[in-house]
């Protein structure tokens, strides 16, 4: 009997606690009703009817409406316009992340009692877009209300292009991050009805997620001030941006240099550096050239298996044995290649090595930058072009989205500036000397004549092995190999394949030449491959919880 009595007391106190808590406030919302009307043009009109009971004399209420939300880790901005608080004086402030509406006359105090407030506004693009659908993920009742709400309801009306069923809608209510349900949720083909005649205390809310077909509601362009269109501001800005950028490029250009032919790559400069410096861009082939380069110095061998897969074998030779000390970027690449063991199949690196590829490219570029081969004006001009190019392109996209086609000119001007960054590579005096040597060798690789190659190979039979990585980095591997086809050159000792066994040097080299040229493309494809994503954006259906959507906010009295 005692246990039953205690249970009844505890249950009653639990039921009465929210109502007792409501009496601690100066006002309470008796009923908050949200009505939303979606349009196929890409906006939604919201009308909030707020019935308030003032328990003490006050001026009115305030309402906060967020325009910036973080949904599943992604920042989402909304455009809110046409705000109105019909029948009541009100003031609006905007801090960049949300609106605050202060409703009421600062000189007039209201007597205790009931009063109805109506807040209406329009939201552009209230839906989150995904590859396969759109989604309305919204805090219909925000968790930032400072006063209790005794009854919450909502009605959402969709256009005929939407045909909903229960699997397209999910609603949760309660404390922030809660996934529980309260009240009733009725789903009709073009309408959703919500009714929760239960007390919501401060910190609690109601969040709704609705899945909508992509074609059902359009994406609405952002608004643009009329004076921008009237005075052709975007077009004029495009011309100024383009002219200013080209002036920067002209002033920061390199002066022509006399280039003498070089028959050997500069000593101490790896092919990745040579390829990256000569065209001022460290690309994928520059990094891949490290494979034959490290192999030629005894760090690894390559096996072409009968099934067509390549296998890399680490030799574990010491620096003294190879007579070559690894640069930091070479060590990064080498360690990443053999991170799983001394024998690595190329196919095992698919969808895994792309991060190491990017890291190596970055380290090569950093190594070049630290050598003092570029003048300070390169950095300043490059930063300026990058900033103005990015801003111009972004502004062009926004202008086009707003319906101003002059944004195409601004987008093109920004793109031209970004492309011009590669042209701003002002070299220092030392950089000019290095450039002359690297460029002199690059031109020789591009145009080498057979008699000179015969002479070089006669003087050094390993000439091909020493220079091939640079030809790869320069992008001339195929034509470089063709020039050695008739010289009876021995293929690299670090490469083994079944089809080369027993062949004389010339035939074996030609087989290696044809095979390795194609394998370079395969290596590049594997190194750059990335895991397939599952689509972009932040979906409420992946984990809907109270307070996790856009909108919401809260309010209180003043």
XYZ file of C-alpha atoms in Angstrom:
558
model
C 0.000 0.000 0.000
C 2.798 2.409 0.917
C 4.612 1.653 -2.315
C 1.435 2.323 -4.313
C 0.907 5.628 -2.503
C 4.483 6.738 -3.194
C 4.059 5.805 -6.844
C 0.890 7.898 -7.126
C 2.555 10.870 -5.451
C 5.561 10.637 -7.748
C 3.360 10.365 -10.827
C 1.256 13.349 -9.850
C 4.309 15.453 -9.120
C 5.731 14.552 -12.518
C 2.541 15.628 -14.266
C 2.191 18.825 -12.279
C 5.849 19.899 -12.400
C 5.667 21.565 -15.844
C 2.496 23.474 -14.889
C 4.032 24.624 -11.639
C 7.145 25.708 -13.563
C 4.999 27.792 -15.907
C 3.761 29.855 -12.944
C 7.303 31.103 -12.315
C 7.252 33.258 -15.488
C 5.837 36.728 -16.175
C 4.054 35.486 -19.279
C 3.214 32.212 -20.989
C 2.341 31.250 -24.553
C -1.065 29.628 -24.426
C -0.959 28.519 -28.052
C 1.611 28.900 -30.848
C 0.424 27.964 -34.315
C 2.779 27.910 -37.332
C 1.335 27.942 -40.844
C 3.637 27.453 -43.839
C 2.715 27.707 -47.497
C 5.303 26.375 -49.974
C 5.468 27.643 -53.550
C 6.943 25.895 -56.587
C 9.012 29.060 -57.271
C 11.254 28.160 -54.323
C 9.983 30.075 -51.297
C 7.774 29.474 -48.293
C 5.478 31.966 -46.555
C 5.315 31.540 -42.786
C 2.650 32.923 -40.497
C 3.030 32.464 -36.734
C 0.030 33.082 -34.510
C 1.174 33.517 -30.907
C -1.461 33.704 -28.145
C 0.216 35.098 -25.044
C -1.086 35.485 -21.515
C 0.703 38.253 -19.610
C 0.799 37.472 -15.918
C 2.359 40.875 -15.178
C 2.338 44.252 -16.889
C 4.861 44.232 -19.805
C 5.503 46.073 -23.105
C 5.256 43.072 -25.417
C 7.238 40.118 -26.731
C 10.353 39.550 -28.803
C 10.946 36.866 -31.393
C 14.358 35.638 -32.614
C 14.577 33.905 -36.012
C 17.962 32.400 -37.005
C 19.128 32.915 -40.596
C 22.285 30.831 -40.102
C 22.183 27.270 -38.803
C 24.604 24.369 -38.482
C 22.948 21.183 -39.756
C 24.932 17.985 -39.213
C 28.157 19.981 -39.232
C 27.303 22.066 -42.329
C 26.614 25.818 -42.087
C 23.390 26.769 -43.879
C 22.279 30.381 -44.513
C 18.692 31.413 -45.233
C 17.305 34.610 -46.766
C 14.314 35.995 -44.867
C 12.300 38.881 -46.300
C 8.882 40.584 -46.153
C 8.799 40.467 -42.345
C 5.650 41.894 -40.759
C 4.001 41.935 -37.336
C 0.487 42.877 -38.351
C -1.302 45.329 -36.084
C 1.541 45.910 -33.640
C 4.506 48.283 -33.610
C 7.795 46.437 -33.986
C 11.498 46.910 -34.579
C 13.893 44.577 -36.397
C 17.620 44.039 -35.880
C 19.941 41.712 -37.815
C 23.319 40.553 -36.457
C 24.220 38.528 -39.552
C 23.171 35.202 -38.052
C 19.536 35.948 -37.316
C 16.726 38.474 -36.909
C 15.354 39.823 -33.645
C 11.839 41.258 -33.734
C 10.872 43.400 -30.740
C 7.083 43.684 -30.837
C 5.349 46.343 -28.797
C 5.529 50.044 -27.935
C 8.447 50.895 -25.614
C 6.315 53.622 -24.014
C 3.213 51.513 -23.436
C 2.812 48.774 -20.824
C 0.130 46.157 -21.385
C -2.172 45.048 -18.604
C -2.101 41.389 -17.553
C -4.282 39.242 -19.759
C -4.465 37.578 -23.175
C -3.082 39.071 -26.395
C -2.552 37.619 -29.873
C 0.531 38.411 -31.965
C 0.925 37.593 -35.646
C 4.387 37.339 -37.214
C 4.753 36.674 -40.939
C 7.770 36.412 -43.220
C 9.005 34.744 -46.392
C 11.972 32.360 -46.635
C 13.859 31.881 -49.890
C 15.048 28.326 -50.560
C 13.952 26.718 -47.291
C 14.839 23.246 -48.616
C 18.234 21.530 -48.540
C 19.156 20.082 -51.933
C 20.723 16.644 -52.448
C 21.601 14.573 -55.522
C 18.384 12.556 -55.400
C 15.898 14.759 -53.513
C 15.221 17.933 -51.562
C 14.539 18.109 -47.865
C 12.762 20.508 -45.560
C 14.554 20.169 -42.219
C 13.165 22.796 -39.876
C 12.807 23.629 -36.209
C 9.124 24.573 -36.316
C 9.322 25.303 -32.602
C 12.782 26.482 -31.615
C 14.533 25.533 -28.397
C 15.437 29.132 -27.486
C 12.054 30.208 -26.125
C 12.484 31.678 -22.643
C 8.884 31.084 -21.619
C 6.626 28.008 -21.525
C 4.365 27.121 -24.450
C 1.260 25.215 -23.413
C 0.028 24.204 -26.860
C 1.878 23.948 -30.184
C 0.404 23.208 -33.612
C 1.428 23.599 -37.238
C -0.003 23.303 -40.727
C 2.257 22.933 -43.762
C 0.727 23.224 -47.242
C 2.666 22.004 -50.286
C 1.963 22.603 -54.001
C 0.322 19.914 -56.194
C 3.794 18.909 -57.472
C 4.371 17.245 -54.090
C 2.770 13.926 -53.197
C 3.679 12.972 -49.642
C 3.228 9.774 -47.689
C 4.203 8.814 -44.144
C 7.662 7.618 -45.193
C 8.532 11.143 -46.395
C 7.914 12.834 -43.033
C 9.523 12.582 -39.599
C 8.860 14.767 -36.556
C 10.465 14.810 -33.105
C 9.687 16.831 -29.981
C 11.173 17.411 -26.543
C 14.514 18.527 -25.182
C 17.299 19.608 -27.550
C 18.834 16.613 -29.383
C 15.839 14.484 -28.393
C 14.521 11.955 -30.923
C 11.188 11.293 -29.202
C 7.696 12.065 -30.526
C 4.767 13.903 -28.963
C 1.276 14.804 -30.047
C -0.233 13.902 -33.401
C 1.332 14.060 -36.877
C -1.021 13.670 -39.840
C 0.446 13.356 -43.347
C -1.721 14.067 -46.401
C -0.530 14.210 -50.047
C -0.034 18.008 -49.973
C -0.445 18.826 -46.316
C 1.029 18.071 -42.895
C -0.925 18.694 -39.692
C 0.791 18.738 -36.297
C -0.899 19.147 -32.923
C 0.844 18.879 -29.545
C -1.494 20.038 -26.736
C 1.253 19.532 -24.176
C 3.511 21.918 -22.290
C 6.871 22.830 -23.819
C 9.222 24.298 -21.217
C 12.224 26.467 -22.209
C 14.836 24.378 -23.991
C 12.299 22.101 -25.660
C 11.146 22.269 -29.273
C 9.694 20.514 -32.319
C 11.702 19.617 -35.439
C 10.319 18.316 -38.724
C 11.996 16.663 -41.722
C 10.137 16.313 -45.042
C 11.524 14.628 -48.158
C 10.482 16.356 -51.410
C 11.258 15.398 -55.062
C 13.909 17.521 -56.778
C 11.601 18.786 -59.519
C 8.712 19.605 -57.174
C 10.056 22.948 -55.895
C 12.542 25.125 -57.786
C 15.696 26.737 -56.415
C 15.049 30.453 -56.057
C 17.767 32.972 -57.027
C 19.101 35.260 -54.319
C 17.790 38.843 -54.372
C 19.926 41.590 -55.900
C 19.578 45.367 -55.372
C 17.979 47.144 -58.341
C 20.708 49.804 -58.550
C 23.229 47.077 -59.388
C 21.290 46.221 -62.523
C 20.354 49.797 -63.426
C 23.928 51.117 -63.449
C 25.543 47.945 -64.850
C 27.751 47.726 -61.774
C 28.631 44.081 -62.406
C 29.750 44.709 -65.990
C 31.881 47.712 -65.035
C 33.413 45.767 -62.160
C 34.254 42.920 -64.543
C 36.272 45.247 -66.787
C 38.105 46.794 -63.830
C 38.956 43.386 -62.379
C 40.262 42.070 -65.688
C 42.354 45.158 -66.500
C 43.779 45.301 -62.976
C 44.714 41.632 -63.028
C 46.434 41.846 -66.402
C 48.445 44.852 -65.177
C 49.624 42.805 -62.206
C 50.681 39.977 -64.508
C 52.519 42.360 -66.838
C 54.467 44.027 -64.025
C 55.403 40.697 -62.395
C 56.473 38.914 -65.586
C 59.873 37.265 -66.021
C 62.235 38.801 -68.544
C 63.433 36.535 -71.408
C 66.629 34.584 -70.684
C 69.279 33.089 -72.939
C 68.921 29.297 -72.703
C 71.940 27.099 -73.518
C 71.549 23.369 -74.215
C 72.132 21.116 -71.198
C 72.734 17.389 -71.702
C 72.312 16.398 -68.060
C 69.823 17.364 -65.357
C 71.126 19.792 -62.729
C 72.916 17.888 -59.985
C 71.071 17.666 -56.697
C 67.678 18.482 -58.214
C 65.193 15.629 -58.374
C 62.879 15.205 -61.378
C 59.868 16.185 -59.259
C 61.529 19.522 -58.489
C 62.735 20.019 -62.072
C 59.282 19.326 -63.498
C 57.574 21.488 -60.886
C 59.940 24.443 -61.266
C 60.179 24.548 -65.043
C 56.435 25.055 -65.472
C 55.759 26.409 -61.946
C 53.282 23.650 -61.149
C 53.897 20.354 -59.341
C 51.578 17.927 -61.100
C 50.927 14.210 -60.893
C 53.659 13.199 -63.368
C 56.212 15.117 -61.330
C 55.433 12.952 -58.298
C 55.273 9.697 -60.293
C 58.759 10.441 -61.661
C 60.032 9.717 -58.144
C 59.354 5.999 -58.733
C 61.986 5.458 -61.463
C 64.206 8.072 -59.789
C 64.282 6.217 -56.441
C 64.547 2.902 -58.262
C 67.578 4.103 -60.231
C 69.226 5.003 -56.913
C 68.642 1.513 -55.553
C 65.753 2.138 -53.172
C 63.236 -0.127 -54.891
C 62.512 -2.456 -57.802
C 59.405 -2.922 -59.907
C 57.953 -6.249 -61.006
C 55.415 -6.597 -63.785
C 53.473 -9.745 -62.927
C 51.864 -12.069 -65.427
C 48.396 -10.910 -64.329
C 49.347 -7.354 -65.348
C 49.577 -5.882 -61.840
C 52.693 -3.991 -60.776
C 54.496 -4.882 -57.570
C 56.896 -2.531 -55.793
C 59.698 -4.112 -53.744
C 61.623 -2.110 -51.162
C 65.336 -2.936 -51.190
C 66.132 -1.561 -47.701
C 69.516 -0.384 -48.872
C 71.316 2.194 -46.778
C 72.044 5.753 -47.861
C 75.734 4.865 -48.187
C 74.872 2.032 -50.576
C 72.667 4.234 -52.766
C 74.886 7.357 -52.603
C 71.714 9.422 -52.541
C 70.227 11.121 -49.498
C 66.458 11.416 -49.625
C 64.890 14.854 -49.568
C 61.945 15.272 -47.141
C 59.350 14.968 -49.916
C 61.109 11.879 -51.294
C 61.065 10.308 -47.834
C 57.357 11.108 -47.484
C 56.583 9.482 -50.813
C 58.840 6.468 -50.185
C 57.461 5.829 -46.680
C 53.863 6.153 -47.857
C 54.457 3.778 -50.779
C 55.762 1.052 -48.461
C 53.630 1.874 -45.433
C 52.125 -1.636 -45.405
C 55.307 -3.657 -45.959
C 58.352 -4.260 -48.136
C 56.227 -5.603 -50.999
C 53.255 -3.569 -52.240
C 50.867 -4.313 -55.102
C 49.805 -1.268 -57.083
C 46.172 -2.396 -57.008
C 46.207 -2.295 -53.181
C 46.832 1.466 -53.280
C 43.586 2.236 -55.117
C 41.405 4.734 -53.211
C 44.081 4.998 -50.508
C 47.144 6.736 -51.920
C 45.518 9.985 -53.084
C 46.187 11.708 -49.752
C 49.899 10.868 -49.931
C 49.977 12.052 -53.543
C 48.628 15.447 -52.524
C 50.951 15.637 -49.516
C 53.993 14.902 -51.668
C 52.977 17.504 -54.244
C 52.605 20.059 -51.497
C 55.987 19.225 -49.984
C 57.716 19.464 -53.368
C 56.189 22.913 -53.883
C 57.241 23.966 -50.392
C 60.783 22.716 -51.009
C 60.990 24.786 -54.191
C 59.626 27.850 -52.392
C 62.253 27.569 -49.652
C 65.160 27.640 -52.118
C 64.822 31.365 -52.775
C 64.296 30.833 -56.487
C 61.304 33.161 -56.560
C 61.262 36.882 -55.850
C 59.015 38.332 -53.146
C 56.888 39.999 -55.816
C 55.704 36.551 -56.953
C 54.057 35.860 -53.619
C 52.432 39.277 -53.358
C 51.150 39.253 -56.925
C 49.931 35.651 -56.661
C 48.029 36.352 -53.449
C 46.441 39.453 -54.961
C 45.339 37.606 -58.084
C 44.061 34.667 -56.035
C 41.989 36.844 -53.722
C 40.495 39.064 -56.413
C 39.996 36.166 -58.814
C 38.147 34.087 -56.232
C 36.017 36.996 -55.043
C 35.179 37.975 -58.621
C 34.208 34.443 -59.620
C 32.103 34.025 -56.484
C 30.394 37.379 -57.031
C 29.739 36.390 -60.636
C 28.051 33.173 -59.568
C 25.880 35.054 -57.046
C 24.959 37.621 -59.686
C 23.954 34.921 -62.171
C 21.940 33.144 -59.493
C 20.150 36.428 -58.830
C 19.148 36.652 -62.491
C 21.719 39.223 -63.610
C 23.461 37.685 -66.612
C 26.180 40.351 -66.448
C 27.596 38.102 -63.755
C 28.913 35.889 -66.586
C 31.444 38.619 -67.399
C 32.509 38.846 -63.767
C 32.793 35.065 -63.554
C 34.985 35.010 -66.668
C 37.152 37.853 -65.339
C 37.651 35.998 -62.053
C 38.519 32.815 -63.898
C 41.072 34.638 -66.050
C 42.730 36.074 -62.937
C 42.954 32.628 -61.349
C 44.498 31.219 -64.520
C 46.967 34.096 -64.570
C 48.399 33.034 -61.198
C 50.524 30.489 -63.050
C 51.947 33.307 -65.141
C 53.094 35.247 -62.082
C 56.287 33.429 -61.203
C 58.863 36.168 -60.832
C 62.226 34.479 -60.334
C 65.136 35.728 -58.274
C 68.684 35.958 -59.679
C 69.474 32.476 -58.329
C 66.165 31.206 -59.676
C 67.095 32.452 -63.133
C 70.331 30.439 -63.036
C 68.500 27.252 -62.012
C 65.803 27.896 -64.604
C 68.396 28.241 -67.368
C 69.874 24.843 -66.505
C 66.559 23.030 -66.053
C 65.004 24.627 -69.125
C 68.143 23.913 -71.151
C 67.872 20.220 -70.287
C 64.119 20.161 -70.868
C 64.584 21.540 -74.379
C 67.231 18.940 -75.080
C 64.879 16.151 -73.955
C 62.186 17.600 -76.194
C 64.379 17.993 -79.303
C 67.373 15.673 -78.813
C 69.027 14.523 -82.021
C 70.110 10.934 -82.514
C 73.861 11.514 -83.037
C 74.184 13.360 -79.722
C 72.255 10.620 -77.876
C 74.528 7.967 -79.415
C 77.545 9.898 -78.158
C 76.098 10.314 -74.640
C 75.153 6.619 -74.373
C 78.612 5.582 -75.585
C 80.183 7.716 -72.849
C 77.740 6.515 -70.172
C 75.670 3.332 -70.795
C 73.448 4.303 -67.829
C 72.549 7.635 -69.442
C 68.974 6.567 -70.166
C 68.442 5.276 -66.634
C 69.644 8.598 -65.191
C 67.568 10.839 -67.441
C 64.324 8.917 -67.974
C 62.691 10.142 -64.697
C 63.181 13.738 -65.876
C 61.641 12.980 -69.262
C 58.659 11.566 -67.365
C 58.380 14.699 -65.236
C 58.632 16.952 -68.311
C 55.903 14.961 -70.085
C 58.159 13.590 -72.834
C 58.525 9.953 -71.751
C 57.098 8.403 -74.914
C 59.216 10.406 -77.360
C 62.311 10.053 -75.125
C 61.908 6.268 -75.199
C 61.477 6.242 -78.985
C 64.813 7.999 -79.433
C 66.607 5.162 -77.592
C 64.830 2.349 -79.482
C 67.668 1.863 -81.989
C 70.588 2.383 -79.601
C 70.649 -1.165 -78.193
C 70.236 0.236 -74.684
C 69.823 -2.127 -71.754
C 66.482 -1.719 -69.959
C 66.683 -0.563 -66.340
C 67.879 -3.278 -63.974
C 65.239 -2.282 -61.432
C 62.404 -3.436 -63.739
C 61.494 -7.095 -64.292
C 58.752 -8.627 -66.401
C 58.126 -12.167 -67.742
C 57.849 -10.974 -71.352
C 61.400 -9.538 -71.204
C 63.138 -12.739 -70.109
C 65.687 -14.035 -72.623
C 65.377 -11.038 -74.934
C 68.456 -9.239 -76.273
C 69.022 -5.715 -74.968
C 67.360 -3.855 -77.842
C 64.226 -5.985 -77.910
C 63.991 -6.025 -74.127
C 64.303 -2.219 -74.009
C 61.561 -1.771 -76.589
C 59.271 -4.084 -74.608
C 60.030 -2.171 -71.420
C 59.507 1.147 -73.216
C 56.049 0.224 -74.496
C 54.980 -1.390 -71.230
C 56.219 1.246 -68.791
C 54.698 4.104 -70.784
C 51.243 2.587 -70.310
C 51.996 1.657 -66.709
C 52.740 5.284 -65.861
C 49.143 6.133 -66.812
C 47.887 3.234 -64.688
C 49.973 4.368 -61.725
C 48.600 7.876 -62.072
C 45.033 6.587 -62.191
C 45.522 4.457 -59.070
C 47.405 7.143 -57.124
C 44.711 9.750 -57.756
C 41.683 7.499 -57.244
C 39.424 8.481 -54.347
C 36.581 6.651 -52.575
C 33.180 7.339 -54.048
C 31.148 9.709 -51.885
C 27.561 9.186 -50.806
C 26.301 12.613 -51.885
C 26.591 16.086 -50.404
C 24.633 18.121 -47.931
C 23.176 17.535 -44.512
C 20.132 15.310 -44.306
C 17.682 15.349 -41.431
C 16.705 11.749 -42.187
C 20.283 10.654 -41.427
C 19.601 11.512 -37.777
C 16.754 13.945 -37.089
C 16.813 15.491 -33.615
C 15.195 18.431 -31.878
C 17.029 21.677 -32.644
C 18.990 20.187 -35.543
C 17.339 22.043 -38.428
C 17.064 25.570 -39.783
C 14.658 28.162 -38.460
C 13.526 27.799 -34.882
C 14.957 30.390 -32.572
C 12.757 31.510 -29.710
C 11.318 34.461 -27.884
C 10.185 35.939 -24.626
C 8.770 39.076 -23.046
C 10.117 42.575 -22.473
